[in-house]
mmCIF file of C-alpha atoms and ligand atoms in Angstrom:
data_model
loop_
_atom_site.group_PDB
_atom_site.id
_atom_site.type_symbol
_atom_site.label_atom_id
_atom_site.label_comp_id
_atom_site.label_asym_id
_atom_site.label_seq_id
_atom_site.Cartn_x
_atom_site.Cartn_y
_atom_site.Cartn_z
ATOM 1 C CA MET A 1 77.720 142.986 2.637
ATOM 2 C CA ASP A 2 75.025 145.009 4.445
ATOM 3 C CA ASP A 3 77.482 147.872 4.959
ATOM 4 C CA TYR A 4 77.850 148.437 1.221
ATOM 5 C CA THR A 5 75.590 149.361 -1.682
ATOM 6 C CA VAL A 6 76.577 147.697 -4.967
ATOM 7 C CA LEU A 7 76.802 150.292 -7.758
ATOM 8 C CA LYS A 8 78.039 148.200 -10.670
ATOM 9 C CA VAL A 9 80.097 145.218 -11.810
ATOM 10 C CA ILE A 10 83.611 146.310 -12.821
ATOM 11 C CA GLY A 11 85.149 142.958 -13.660
ATOM 12 C CA GLU A 12 84.162 139.358 -14.128
ATOM 13 C CA GLY A 13 86.340 136.272 -14.120
ATOM 14 C CA SER A 14 86.532 132.625 -13.254
ATOM 15 C CA PHE A 15 86.824 133.565 -9.538
ATOM 16 C CA GLY A 16 83.536 135.492 -9.376
ATOM 17 C CA ARG A 17 83.080 139.257 -9.767
ATOM 18 C CA ALA A 18 84.676 142.609 -8.959
ATOM 19 C CA LEU A 19 82.132 145.207 -7.841
ATOM 20 C CA LEU A 20 82.136 148.957 -7.361
ATOM 21 C CA VAL A 21 80.417 149.618 -4.027
ATOM 22 C CA GLN A 22 79.630 152.535 -1.749
ATOM 23 C CA GLN A 23 80.062 152.246 1.990
ATOM 24 C CA LYS A 24 76.733 153.286 3.534
ATOM 25 C CA SER A 25 78.222 154.942 6.631
ATOM 26 C CA SER A 26 80.808 157.099 4.834
ATOM 27 C CA ASN A 27 79.562 157.266 1.217
ATOM 28 C CA GLN A 28 83.105 156.300 0.238
ATOM 29 C CA LEU A 29 83.657 154.189 -2.888
ATOM 30 C CA PHE A 30 85.441 150.829 -2.707
ATOM 31 C CA ALA A 31 85.979 147.816 -4.923
ATOM 32 C CA ILE A 32 84.912 144.408 -3.661
ATOM 33 C CA LYS A 33 86.293 141.239 -5.170
ATOM 34 C CA GLU A 34 83.727 138.532 -4.606
ATOM 35 C CA ILE A 35 85.284 135.071 -4.777
ATOM 36 C CA ARG A 36 83.176 131.904 -4.794
ATOM 37 C CA LEU A 37 84.531 129.697 -2.036
ATOM 38 C CA PRO A 38 85.316 126.146 -3.177
ATOM 39 C CA LYS A 39 83.770 123.148 -1.408
ATOM 40 C CA SER A 40 86.960 121.583 -0.050
ATOM 41 C CA LEU A 41 88.667 123.053 2.999
ATOM 42 C CA SER A 42 92.156 123.101 1.477
ATOM 43 C CA ASP A 43 90.919 124.962 -1.629
ATOM 44 C CA THR A 44 89.032 127.397 0.601
ATOM 45 C CA GLN A 45 92.220 128.097 2.537
ATOM 46 C CA ASN A 46 93.977 128.674 -0.751
ATOM 47 C CA SER A 47 91.372 131.293 -1.741
ATOM 48 C CA ARG A 48 91.846 133.027 1.601
ATOM 49 C CA LYS A 49 95.551 133.492 0.810
ATOM 50 C CA GLU A 50 94.712 136.330 -1.569
ATOM 51 C CA ALA A 51 93.144 138.379 1.214
ATOM 52 C CA VAL A 52 95.875 137.470 3.691
ATOM 53 C CA LEU A 53 98.672 138.523 1.350
ATOM 54 C CA LEU A 54 96.965 141.712 0.169
ATOM 55 C CA ALA A 55 96.331 142.690 3.777
ATOM 56 C CA LYS A 56 100.089 142.522 4.436
ATOM 57 C CA MET A 57 100.864 145.100 1.767
ATOM 58 C CA LYS A 58 100.813 148.789 2.469
ATOM 59 C CA HIS A 59 102.217 150.952 -0.262
ATOM 60 C CA PRO A 60 100.930 153.720 -2.553
ATOM 61 C CA ASN A 61 101.569 151.486 -5.586
ATOM 62 C CA ILE A 62 99.701 148.445 -4.277
ATOM 63 C CA VAL A 63 95.913 148.474 -4.237
ATOM 64 C CA ALA A 64 95.026 149.168 -0.591
ATOM 65 C CA PHE A 65 93.250 146.464 1.404
ATOM 66 C CA LYS A 66 90.377 147.554 3.654
ATOM 67 C CA GLU A 67 88.816 144.386 5.047
ATOM 68 C CA SER A 68 87.676 140.923 4.090
ATOM 69 C CA PHE A 69 84.729 138.828 5.179
ATOM 70 C CA GLU A 70 82.897 135.658 4.222
ATOM 71 C CA ALA A 71 79.182 135.527 3.519
ATOM 72 C CA GLU A 72 76.851 133.297 1.494
ATOM 73 C CA GLY A 73 79.617 131.020 0.239
ATOM 74 C CA HIS A 74 81.751 133.916 -0.969
ATOM 75 C CA LEU A 75 84.922 135.563 0.218
ATOM 76 C CA HIS A 76 84.678 139.347 -0.110
ATOM 77 C CA ILE A 77 87.852 141.405 -0.327
ATOM 78 C CA VAL A 78 87.165 145.104 0.157
ATOM 79 C CA MET A 79 89.867 147.357 -1.280
ATOM 80 C CA GLU A 80 90.420 150.846 -2.589
ATOM 81 C CA TYR A 81 88.665 151.569 -5.871
ATOM 82 C CA CYS A 82 90.939 152.621 -8.714
ATOM 83 C CA ASP A 83 88.816 154.942 -10.834
ATOM 84 C CA GLY A 84 91.051 154.848 -13.931
ATOM 85 C CA GLY A 85 90.357 151.175 -14.769
ATOM 86 C CA ASP A 86 93.119 148.728 -15.616
ATOM 87 C CA LEU A 87 96.188 149.227 -17.790
ATOM 88 C CA MET A 88 95.009 146.767 -20.434
ATOM 89 C CA GLN A 89 91.871 148.856 -21.014
ATOM 90 C CA LYS A 90 94.033 151.994 -21.159
ATOM 91 C CA ILE A 91 96.335 150.435 -23.789
ATOM 92 C CA LYS A 92 93.318 149.375 -25.879
ATOM 93 C CA GLN A 93 91.816 152.873 -25.665
ATOM 94 C CA GLN A 94 94.957 154.280 -27.320
ATOM 95 C CA ARG A 95 93.875 152.686 -30.642
ATOM 96 C CA GLY A 96 97.449 152.569 -31.872
ATOM 97 C CA LYS A 97 98.543 156.022 -30.632
ATOM 98 C CA LEU A 98 101.835 155.511 -28.776
ATOM 99 C CA PHE A 99 102.273 156.808 -25.227
ATOM 100 C CA PRO A 100 104.853 159.568 -24.627
ATOM 101 C CA GLU A 101 108.084 158.328 -23.039
ATOM 102 C CA ASP A 102 107.741 160.389 -19.848
ATOM 103 C CA MET A 103 104.338 158.819 -19.182
ATOM 104 C CA ILE A 104 105.731 155.307 -19.740
ATOM 105 C CA LEU A 105 108.668 155.959 -17.399
ATOM 106 C CA ASN A 106 106.385 157.420 -14.736
ATOM 107 C CA TRP A 107 103.977 154.461 -14.799
ATOM 108 C CA PHE A 108 106.810 151.963 -15.012
ATOM 109 C CA THR A 109 108.585 153.522 -12.002
ATOM 110 C CA GLN A 110 105.388 153.235 -9.976
ATOM 111 C CA MET A 111 105.013 149.582 -10.958
ATOM 112 C CA CYS A 112 108.634 148.886 -9.978
ATOM 113 C CA LEU A 113 108.003 150.527 -6.598
ATOM 114 C CA GLY A 114 104.996 148.266 -6.047
ATOM 115 C CA VAL A 115 106.925 145.159 -7.083
ATOM 116 C CA ASN A 116 109.886 146.210 -4.931
ATOM 117 C CA HIS A 117 107.553 146.454 -1.952
ATOM 118 C CA ILE A 118 106.107 142.971 -2.354
ATOM 119 C CA HIS A 119 109.498 141.389 -3.073
ATOM 120 C CA LYS A 120 110.896 142.986 0.070
ATOM 121 C CA LYS A 121 108.140 141.173 1.938
ATOM 122 C CA ARG A 122 109.178 137.960 0.142
ATOM 123 C CA VAL A 123 105.913 137.813 -1.765
ATOM 124 C CA LEU A 124 105.869 136.835 -5.430
ATOM 125 C CA HIS A 125 102.929 138.146 -7.447
ATOM 126 C CA ARG A 126 103.126 135.511 -10.224
ATOM 127 C CA ASP A 127 100.470 137.114 -12.423
ATOM 128 C CA ILE A 128 101.863 140.516 -13.335
ATOM 129 C CA LYS A 129 100.123 141.684 -16.510
ATOM 130 C CA SER A 130 98.547 144.892 -17.763
ATOM 131 C CA LYS A 131 95.076 143.672 -16.718
ATOM 132 C CA ASN A 132 96.256 143.417 -13.103
ATOM 133 C CA VAL A 133 97.671 146.942 -12.965
ATOM 134 C CA PHE A 134 95.046 149.466 -11.901
ATOM 135 C CA LEU A 135 95.017 153.225 -12.526
ATOM 136 C CA THR A 136 93.527 156.221 -10.797
ATOM 137 C CA GLN A 137 92.321 159.405 -12.473
ATOM 138 C CA ASN A 138 95.078 161.357 -10.744
ATOM 139 C CA GLY A 139 97.862 159.363 -12.398
ATOM 140 C CA LYS A 140 98.603 156.749 -9.734
ATOM 141 C CA VAL A 141 99.416 153.185 -10.762
ATOM 142 C CA LYS A 142 98.660 150.263 -8.428
ATOM 143 C CA LEU A 143 99.473 146.602 -8.621
ATOM 144 C CA GLY A 144 96.391 144.523 -7.882
ATOM 145 C CA ASP A 145 94.987 140.973 -8.067
ATOM 146 C CA PHE A 146 96.975 138.931 -5.575
ATOM 147 C CA GLY A 147 94.998 135.813 -6.524
ATOM 148 C CA SER A 148 98.131 133.970 -7.694
ATOM 149 C CA ALA A 149 100.565 135.525 -5.205
ATOM 150 C CA ARG A 150 102.573 133.331 -2.838
ATOM 151 C CA LEU A 151 104.893 133.866 0.062
ATOM 152 C CA LEU A 152 108.398 132.757 -0.839
ATOM 153 C CA SER A 153 108.951 129.899 1.598
ATOM 154 C CA ASN A 154 109.356 126.836 -0.514
ATOM 155 C CA PRO A 155 110.135 128.019 -4.042
ATOM 156 C CA MET A 156 110.156 124.522 -5.547
ATOM 157 C CA ALA A 157 106.471 124.204 -4.699
ATOM 158 C CA PHE A 158 105.750 126.819 -7.353
ATOM 159 C CA ALA A 159 107.185 124.874 -10.247
ATOM 160 C CA CYS A 160 104.063 122.816 -10.839
ATOM 161 C CA THR A 161 101.347 125.079 -9.478
ATOM 162 C CA TYR A 162 101.959 128.186 -11.567
ATOM 163 C CA VAL A 163 98.971 129.372 -13.578
ATOM 164 C CA GLY A 164 99.773 132.654 -15.273
ATOM 165 C CA THR A 165 98.656 134.247 -18.524
ATOM 166 C CA PRO A 166 100.774 132.598 -21.262
ATOM 167 C CA TYR A 167 101.940 135.883 -22.879
ATOM 168 C CA TYR A 168 103.643 136.969 -19.661
ATOM 169 C CA VAL A 169 105.058 133.623 -18.517
ATOM 170 C CA PRO A 170 108.878 133.614 -18.428
ATOM 171 C CA PRO A 171 111.109 130.953 -20.044
ATOM 172 C CA GLU A 172 112.026 129.254 -16.745
ATOM 173 C CA ILE A 173 108.393 128.334 -16.084
ATOM 174 C CA TRP A 174 108.006 126.670 -19.484
ATOM 175 C CA GLU A 175 111.170 124.782 -18.592
ATOM 176 C CA ASN A 176 109.590 123.634 -15.314
ATOM 177 C CA LEU A 177 112.061 125.537 -13.150
ATOM 178 C CA PRO A 178 110.912 127.282 -9.959
ATOM 179 C CA TYR A 179 109.203 130.638 -10.031
ATOM 180 C CA ASN A 180 111.335 133.338 -8.402
ATOM 181 C CA ASN A 181 111.394 137.112 -7.960
ATOM 182 C CA LYS A 182 113.034 137.527 -11.375
ATOM 183 C CA SER A 183 110.084 135.755 -12.987
ATOM 184 C CA ASP A 184 107.935 138.698 -11.840
ATOM 185 C CA ILE A 185 110.579 140.973 -13.419
ATOM 186 C CA TRP A 186 110.185 139.220 -16.784
ATOM 187 C CA SER A 187 106.405 139.817 -16.639
ATOM 188 C CA LEU A 188 107.020 143.436 -15.673
ATOM 189 C CA GLY A 189 109.262 143.670 -18.750
ATOM 190 C CA CYS A 190 106.327 142.416 -20.848
ATOM 191 C CA ILE A 191 104.225 145.327 -19.517
ATOM 192 C CA LEU A 192 107.001 147.834 -20.247
ATOM 193 C CA TYR A 193 107.198 146.503 -23.804
ATOM 194 C CA GLU A 194 103.392 146.699 -24.135
ATOM 195 C CA LEU A 195 103.456 150.313 -22.940
ATOM 196 C CA CYS A 196 106.006 151.182 -25.643
ATOM 197 C CA THR A 197 104.439 149.286 -28.549
ATOM 198 C CA LEU A 198 100.813 148.676 -27.448
ATOM 199 C CA LYS A 199 101.491 145.026 -28.340
ATOM 200 C CA HIS A 200 102.588 141.903 -26.485
ATOM 201 C CA PRO A 201 106.308 141.263 -26.898
ATOM 202 C CA PHE A 202 105.712 137.596 -27.711
ATOM 203 C CA GLN A 203 102.832 136.697 -29.975
ATOM 204 C CA ALA A 204 102.173 133.587 -32.024
ATOM 205 C CA ASN A 205 99.402 131.560 -33.621
ATOM 206 C CA SER A 206 100.005 128.485 -31.514
ATOM 207 C CA TRP A 207 101.109 127.646 -28.000
ATOM 208 C CA LYS A 208 104.121 125.820 -29.373
ATOM 209 C CA SER A 209 105.466 128.790 -31.299
ATOM 210 C CA LEU A 210 104.589 131.204 -28.443
ATOM 211 C CA ILE A 211 106.646 129.136 -26.001
ATOM 212 C CA LEU A 212 109.474 128.895 -28.532
ATOM 213 C CA LYS A 213 109.513 132.679 -29.000
ATOM 214 C CA ILE A 214 109.498 133.291 -25.243
ATOM 215 C CA CYS A 215 112.314 130.822 -24.672
ATOM 216 C CA GLN A 216 114.389 132.474 -27.411
ATOM 217 C CA GLY A 217 113.699 135.781 -25.673
ATOM 218 C CA SER A 218 114.219 137.907 -28.748
ATOM 219 C CA VAL A 219 111.765 140.726 -29.420
ATOM 220 C CA ARG A 220 111.334 143.330 -32.125
ATOM 221 C CA PRO A 221 113.040 146.596 -31.124
ATOM 222 C CA LEU A 222 110.939 149.390 -29.653
ATOM 223 C CA PRO A 223 109.849 152.239 -31.951
ATOM 224 C CA SER A 224 113.024 154.199 -32.712
ATOM 225 C CA HIS A 225 111.928 157.470 -31.115
ATOM 226 C CA TYR A 226 112.119 155.906 -27.651
ATOM 227 C CA SER A 227 115.398 156.398 -25.790
ATOM 228 C CA TYR A 228 118.296 153.994 -25.484
ATOM 229 C CA GLU A 229 117.410 153.747 -21.788
ATOM 230 C CA LEU A 230 114.019 152.175 -22.543
ATOM 231 C CA GLN A 231 115.521 149.801 -25.121
ATOM 232 C CA TYR A 232 118.178 148.812 -22.587
ATOM 233 C CA LEU A 233 115.627 148.234 -19.805
ATOM 234 C CA VAL A 234 113.595 145.899 -21.997
ATOM 235 C CA LYS A 235 116.721 143.999 -23.053
ATOM 236 C CA GLN A 236 117.836 143.491 -19.441
ATOM 237 C CA MET A 237 114.412 142.366 -18.232
ATOM 238 C CA PHE A 238 114.176 139.790 -21.047
ATOM 239 C CA LYS A 239 117.419 138.039 -20.163
ATOM 240 C CA ARG A 240 116.826 134.291 -20.471
ATOM 241 C CA ASN A 241 118.789 133.602 -17.324
ATOM 242 C CA PRO A 242 116.704 134.939 -14.385
ATOM 243 C CA SER A 243 119.793 135.782 -12.326
ATOM 244 C CA GLN A 244 120.923 138.202 -15.049
ATOM 245 C CA ARG A 245 117.669 140.165 -14.895
ATOM 246 C CA PRO A 246 117.753 143.260 -12.678
ATOM 247 C CA SER A 247 115.781 143.182 -9.436
ATOM 248 C CA ALA A 248 113.136 145.854 -8.779
ATOM 249 C CA THR A 249 115.597 147.595 -6.431
ATOM 250 C CA THR A 250 118.255 147.676 -9.131
ATOM 251 C CA LEU A 251 115.794 149.031 -11.688
ATOM 252 C CA LEU A 252 114.828 151.817 -9.282
ATOM 253 C CA SER A 253 118.403 152.791 -8.554
ATOM 254 C CA ARG A 254 119.276 153.698 -12.136
ATOM 255 C CA GLY A 255 118.840 156.622 -14.539
ATOM 256 C CA SER A 256 115.416 158.147 -15.021
ATOM 257 C CA LEU A 257 113.742 155.749 -12.599
ATOM 258 C CA ALA A 258 115.974 156.838 -9.731
ATOM 259 C CA ARG A 259 115.038 160.465 -10.424
ATOM 260 C CA LEU A 260 111.330 159.679 -10.682
ATOM 261 C CA VAL A 261 111.282 157.801 -7.366
ATOM 262 C CA GLN A 262 111.690 161.092 -5.565
ATOM 263 C CA LYS A 263 108.646 162.495 -7.396
ATOM 264 C CA CYS A 264 106.336 159.470 -7.145
ATOM 265 C CA LEU A 265 106.631 158.720 -3.470
ATOM 266 C CA PRO A 266 105.254 160.526 -0.467
ATOM 267 C CA PRO A 267 107.998 161.623 2.007
ATOM 268 C CA GLU A 268 107.302 158.874 4.576
ATOM 269 C CA ILE A 269 107.824 156.157 1.982
ATOM 270 C CA ILE A 270 110.976 157.836 0.664
ATOM 271 C CA THR A 271 112.327 157.587 4.194
ATOM 272 C CA GLU A 272 111.421 153.890 4.249
ATOM 273 C CA TYR A 273 112.861 153.003 0.852
ATOM 274 C CA GLY A 274 115.314 155.807 0.325
ATOM 275 C CA GLU A 275 118.120 154.056 2.157
ATOM 276 C CA GLN A 276 117.670 150.778 0.379
ATOM 277 C CA ILE A 277 117.616 152.412 -3.038
ATOM 278 C CA LEU A 278 120.362 154.913 -2.188
ATOM 279 C CA ASP A 279 122.621 152.076 -1.003
ATOM 280 C CA GLU A 280 122.029 150.284 -4.258
ATOM 281 C CA THR A 281 122.805 153.456 -6.216
ATOM 282 C CA LYS A 282 126.080 153.885 -4.311
ATOM 283 C CA ILE A 283 127.175 150.296 -4.969
ATOM 284 C CA CYS A 284 126.182 150.815 -8.546
ATOM 285 C CA LYS A 285 128.290 153.961 -8.889
ATOM 286 C CA GLN A 286 131.345 152.557 -7.127
ATOM 287 C CA ASN A 287 131.630 149.139 -8.661
ATOM 288 C CA THR A 288 130.518 149.130 -12.201
ATOM 289 C CA PRO A 289 131.484 150.636 -15.500
ATOM 290 C CA ARG A 290 128.805 152.740 -17.145
ATOM 291 C CA LYS A 291 127.402 152.336 -20.593
ATOM 292 C CA ASN A 292 125.605 155.374 -21.959
ATOM 293 C CA GLY A 293 124.758 156.472 -18.445
ATOM 294 C CA MET A 294 123.359 153.105 -17.381
ATOM 295 C CA CYS A 295 124.779 151.035 -14.583
ATOM 296 C CA THR A 296 125.209 147.385 -15.507
ATOM 297 C CA SER A 297 125.292 145.756 -12.078
ATOM 298 C CA HIS A 298 122.552 143.460 -10.818
ATOM 299 C CA SER A 299 121.120 143.464 -7.370
ATOM 300 C CA ILE A 300 121.171 140.316 -5.315
ATOM 301 C CA LEU A 301 118.698 141.697 -2.772
ATOM 302 C CA LEU A 302 115.830 139.369 -1.858
HETATM 303 P P1 LIG B 401 90.807 138.141 -11.557
HETATM 304 O O1 LIG B 401 91.318 137.186 -10.537
HETATM 305 O O2 LIG B 401 89.588 137.675 -12.257
HETATM 306 O O3 LIG B 401 91.841 138.528 -12.590
HETATM 307 P P2 LIG B 401 91.011 140.907 -10.552
HETATM 308 O O4 LIG B 401 91.312 141.192 -9.118
HETATM 309 O O5 LIG B 401 92.153 141.127 -11.497
HETATM 310 O O6 LIG B 401 90.424 139.435 -10.687
HETATM 311 O O7 LIG B 401 89.780 141.799 -10.997
HETATM 312 C C1 LIG B 401 89.222 141.684 -12.313
HETATM 313 C C2 LIG B 401 89.118 143.061 -12.982
HETATM 314 O O8 LIG B 401 88.271 143.904 -12.182
HETATM 315 C C3 LIG B 401 90.452 143.822 -13.091
HETATM 316 O O9 LIG B 401 91.196 143.485 -14.244
HETATM 317 C C4 LIG B 401 89.968 145.274 -13.088
HETATM 318 O O10 LIG B 401 89.553 145.659 -14.393
HETATM 319 C C5 LIG B 401 88.754 145.233 -12.146
HETATM 320 N N1 LIG B 401 89.162 145.570 -10.766
HETATM 321 C C6 LIG B 401 89.475 144.698 -9.782
HETATM 322 N N2 LIG B 401 89.806 145.346 -8.634
HETATM 323 C C7 LIG B 401 89.711 146.663 -8.895
HETATM 324 C C8 LIG B 401 89.932 147.865 -8.119
HETATM 325 N N3 LIG B 401 90.342 147.794 -6.858
HETATM 326 N N4 LIG B 401 89.732 149.053 -8.724
HETATM 327 C C9 LIG B 401 89.348 149.103 -10.014
HETATM 328 N N5 LIG B 401 89.128 148.029 -10.805
HETATM 329 C C10 LIG B 401 89.304 146.815 -10.259
HETATM 330 MG MG1 LIG B 402 93.203 139.819 -12.687
#
């Protein structure tokens, strides 16, 4: 910790704290997530997973990992600092004023790119929510908080261990079925809905009625000035059956998102992902009928 000067606390949770720090040697700003290490060895190894998984990710739409170290009973994860705060704060700041559609589509495309990256590496985030999406002042969106993320090796193991935020938890989890990549897609759908309405798609006064609403999967339509494309995206991502939900690759290969991919990504990443997404677009064009310009196929990648 000697290499960094703590400037302020930017987040606090059950894990410990998130700090804004300045590296002494370079004057560069970073965020450090300070996690209290549990007493038992197995729990400690579990905490370390967050750093291990984040370190594996390298993408403009995933918060960049710098280093991690342990000191004074804490695990410190040093990562890039996102100076625009988190998406939940941003939504609150709107005070009811709806976001323009092009902004929603731009942010959503960036989130899909981030999710596509982790799914390609067989990592499930398992806690996708607006509070875990970080923003920068120059309009970049980054998926953060890999505290619940797991490598997809034994999916059944996730059925009992999942601890997400109830609003974003998909029907299959309430039904005790395994968490899979499409569960992340459901949660991503919740964020898209929040961006369009500034409200959670599923809200209730009790757990029982919240779970019931989620399992029914029906939501109030988006404000009518938003396009059919947005309405359609939300509908597809809230399919009860996970296999009917589009994958991140499929989402990125369609309509406005496909066009935005070219704008969002630096050239080297386009080269990396271009083929995957282009292939998907080709399959999409060849095999499926179109409805109002939208392809209705579903990817089976991952
Ligand atoms: P928790 O496990 O408690 O949810 P997070 O990693 O989500 O921990 O961090 C908590 C909060 O701290 C976030 O919601 C965000 O507001 C802030 N935060 C965390 N990391 C960063 C970062 N790299 N840049 C900016 N803000 C961050
Ligand atoms: Mg968080």
